[in-house]
Amino acid sequence: EDQVTQSPEALRLQEGESSSLNCSYTVSGLRGLFWYRQDPGKGPEFLFTLYSAGEEKEKERLKATLTKKESFLHITAPKPEDSATYLCAVQAMDKLSFGAGTTVTVRA
Amino acid sequence: GAGVSQSPRYKVTKRGQDVALRCDPISGHVSLYWYRQALGQGPEFLTYFNYEAQQDKSGLPNDRFSAERPEGSISTLTIQRTEQRDSAMYRCASSLAGQGVGELFFGEGSRLTVL
């Protein structure tokens, strides 16, 4: 069974304080690893897809990396608008299995 | 429409009643997924369709849950004889990809409360 574990559960940052979120996974036949952002009361919003170990993707202050066992989402110099829950998901076959998420709060 | 639309946004029902949740995906999207999300958790897969064909229903908790997408567009998730444990946010997502997942576009969800 696919397993996705995200840590930490919650992260409180000062504006400008860079940090990383971890997503470790166990899946048979990884077809892709996805990062989504979810704001309170909203549906998840797609950020990145990573397909193979060593791959990196960047978007504004966010950078996602992938190894054979885990993925990291690096937040560089975060701003209050980066506050959200970040969800990691793995694709095996034709569905995504999500982790529980990391809730990031960035204080001004 | 511009995005995935779900209705009703909120549904309160009494235990034992049947409920139907509707999802209108982005026009032209081949794949449609249903997920359930508990507070503080990530979405949990229920079922998905490519066009009108239900491809995988392994995530449906029991036979009180069913879903259909008869014309390959709008989908309905039906829960019969609701129980309190069915209370959750039900999310629909659609994808352009016909094979594989690609990028999922999620709706705002239908929050179900069973009293």
XYZ file of C-alpha atoms in Angstrom:
223
model
C 0.000 0.000 0.000
C 1.254 3.475 -0.878
C 2.367 5.516 2.113
C 3.131 9.217 2.270
C 4.429 10.831 5.454
C 4.923 14.559 5.773
C 6.900 16.372 8.441
C 6.676 18.499 10.379
C 2.898 18.686 10.892
C 3.143 22.426 11.493
C 5.812 25.035 10.893
C 5.841 28.593 12.167
C 8.291 30.920 10.428
C 9.264 34.535 10.675
C 9.058 36.423 7.394
C 12.339 35.869 5.552
C 13.231 32.735 7.549
C 13.901 29.960 5.015
C 12.993 26.358 5.816
C 12.203 22.973 4.294
C 9.279 20.574 4.399
C 9.791 16.833 4.074
C 7.724 14.203 2.288
C 8.846 10.591 2.597
C 7.091 7.952 0.574
C 6.736 4.251 -0.056
C 5.170 3.350 -3.368
C 5.460 0.572 -5.872
C 6.223 2.044 -9.260
C 6.295 5.789 -8.696
C 4.850 7.588 -11.699
C 5.106 11.052 -10.222
C 5.340 13.039 -7.004
C 3.102 16.072 -6.672
C 3.068 19.102 -4.398
C -0.160 21.003 -3.799
C -0.966 24.100 -1.762
C -4.231 24.325 0.159
C -5.616 27.516 1.668
C -8.241 27.324 4.449
C -11.665 26.447 3.070
C -10.326 25.882 -0.446
C -9.460 22.896 -2.576
C -5.818 21.925 -3.133
C -4.014 23.865 -5.854
C -1.332 22.218 -7.976
C 2.264 23.414 -7.566
C 4.749 20.888 -9.002
C 5.216 17.444 -10.464
C 8.517 15.579 -10.112
C 9.134 12.370 -12.023
C 12.630 11.129 -11.266
C 15.296 11.300 -8.575
C 17.482 14.348 -8.928
C 14.783 16.428 -10.554
C 14.116 19.953 -9.228
C 11.313 22.431 -9.942
C 11.048 26.075 -8.858
C 8.231 28.559 -8.594
C 8.805 31.949 -6.988
C 10.043 31.250 -3.425
C 9.364 27.511 -3.629
C 11.695 24.772 -4.832
C 10.859 21.078 -4.860
C 13.435 18.309 -5.041
C 13.127 14.531 -5.302
C 15.209 11.552 -4.209
C 14.332 7.872 -4.359
C 12.755 7.952 -0.915
C 11.685 11.517 -0.230
C 10.948 14.956 -1.539
C 11.671 18.338 -0.037
C 9.842 21.594 -0.510
C 12.186 24.466 0.225
C 10.687 27.851 1.039
C 13.199 30.660 0.574
C 12.637 33.989 2.329
C 8.928 33.294 2.901
C 6.277 35.985 3.028
C 2.987 35.932 4.959
C 1.139 35.046 1.741
C 3.046 31.741 1.690
C 1.032 30.666 4.741
C -0.940 27.557 3.745
C -1.023 23.797 4.093
C 1.338 22.080 1.681
C 0.301 18.609 0.562
C 2.512 15.973 -0.994
C 1.043 13.175 -3.116
C 2.411 10.192 -4.985
C 1.018 8.640 -8.129
C 1.005 4.916 -8.655
C -1.341 3.652 -11.332
C -3.969 6.316 -12.043
C -4.635 7.896 -8.668
C -2.909 10.139 -6.177
C -2.274 9.183 -2.555
C -1.880 12.228 -0.350
C -0.002 12.880 2.855
C -1.596 14.714 5.781
C 0.156 17.960 4.926
C 2.371 20.515 6.625
C 0.686 23.707 7.787
C 3.016 26.663 7.351
C 2.406 29.962 9.120
C 4.597 32.907 8.207
C 4.543 35.858 10.590
C 5.317 39.383 9.402
C -17.258 27.008 -16.385
C -13.902 28.345 -15.307
C -13.297 25.726 -12.651
C -14.656 22.577 -11.055
C -18.056 23.249 -9.552
C -19.551 21.240 -6.716
C -22.998 21.359 -5.171
C -24.324 21.646 -2.626
C -21.490 23.417 -0.797
C -23.023 22.432 2.524
C -25.391 19.597 3.287
C -26.826 18.728 6.684
C -28.841 15.541 6.842
C -30.210 13.128 9.385
C -28.803 9.691 9.892
C -30.417 7.199 7.548
C -31.187 9.654 4.758
C -29.687 9.406 1.270
C -27.595 12.257 -0.127
C -26.385 13.076 -3.623
C -23.364 15.284 -4.238
C -22.802 16.759 -7.667
C -19.617 17.629 -9.534
C -19.370 19.601 -12.761
C -15.779 19.292 -14.043
C -13.824 21.658 -16.250
C -15.107 21.412 -19.799
C -13.111 18.934 -21.855
C -11.496 17.207 -18.895
C -11.451 13.480 -19.431
C -10.781 12.253 -15.905
C -12.880 12.951 -12.830
C -11.929 11.997 -9.305
C -13.776 11.905 -5.996
C -11.856 12.362 -2.758
C -12.899 12.662 0.874
C -10.985 14.933 3.227
C -11.203 14.874 7.001
C -10.156 17.914 8.995
C -6.387 18.121 9.262
C -5.828 15.301 6.801
C -4.991 15.034 3.141
C -7.594 13.985 0.576
C -8.422 10.267 0.546
C -9.155 8.638 -2.817
C -12.655 7.282 -3.362
C -13.159 6.616 -7.070
C -12.427 7.939 -10.543
C -13.761 7.993 -14.089
C -12.291 8.321 -17.537
C -15.109 9.688 -19.660
C -18.196 7.795 -18.456
C -16.342 4.645 -17.402
C -15.634 4.112 -13.731
C -12.018 2.945 -13.700
C -11.351 2.383 -10.026
C -13.740 2.320 -7.087
C -11.407 0.703 -4.616
C -11.565 3.686 -2.265
C -15.321 3.624 -1.731
C -15.726 2.683 1.961
C -18.673 0.284 1.538
C -21.637 -0.463 -0.699
C -23.612 2.527 0.603
C -21.356 4.681 -1.555
C -21.753 4.824 -5.330
C -20.830 7.189 -8.123
C -21.797 7.701 -11.723
C -20.858 9.884 -14.674
C -23.385 8.811 -17.309
C -22.483 11.227 -20.095
C -18.826 11.660 -19.352
C -19.248 15.106 -17.841
C -21.217 15.747 -14.633
C -20.773 13.191 -11.878
C -22.870 12.325 -8.850
C -21.612 10.702 -5.660
C -24.479 9.089 -3.760
C -24.394 7.984 -0.156
C -27.303 5.824 0.957
C -28.500 5.435 4.543
C -26.016 8.006 5.802
C -24.187 7.485 9.094
C -22.452 9.998 11.331
C -19.044 8.669 10.296
C -19.814 9.810 6.721
C -19.484 13.440 7.845
C -16.574 14.975 5.934
C -15.608 17.282 3.091
C -16.141 15.566 -0.252
C -13.940 16.920 -3.022
C -14.139 16.440 -6.737
C -11.213 16.979 -9.081
C -10.804 16.802 -12.824
C -7.852 16.284 -15.098
C -7.232 16.731 -18.785
C -5.250 13.504 -18.966
C -7.025 10.391 -20.115
C -4.286 8.109 -18.898
C -2.440 8.816 -15.701
C -3.266 11.686 -13.415
C -1.529 14.807 -14.583
C -2.466 17.989 -12.825
C -5.655 17.742 -10.790
C -7.988 20.721 -10.509
C -10.040 20.543 -7.340
C -13.430 22.027 -6.601
C -14.370 23.895 -3.432
C -15.912 20.741 -1.984
C -19.217 19.679 -0.467
C -19.229 19.600 3.311
C -21.540 16.859 4.558
C -22.751 16.778 8.148
C -24.788 13.799 9.299
C -26.690 14.351 12.530
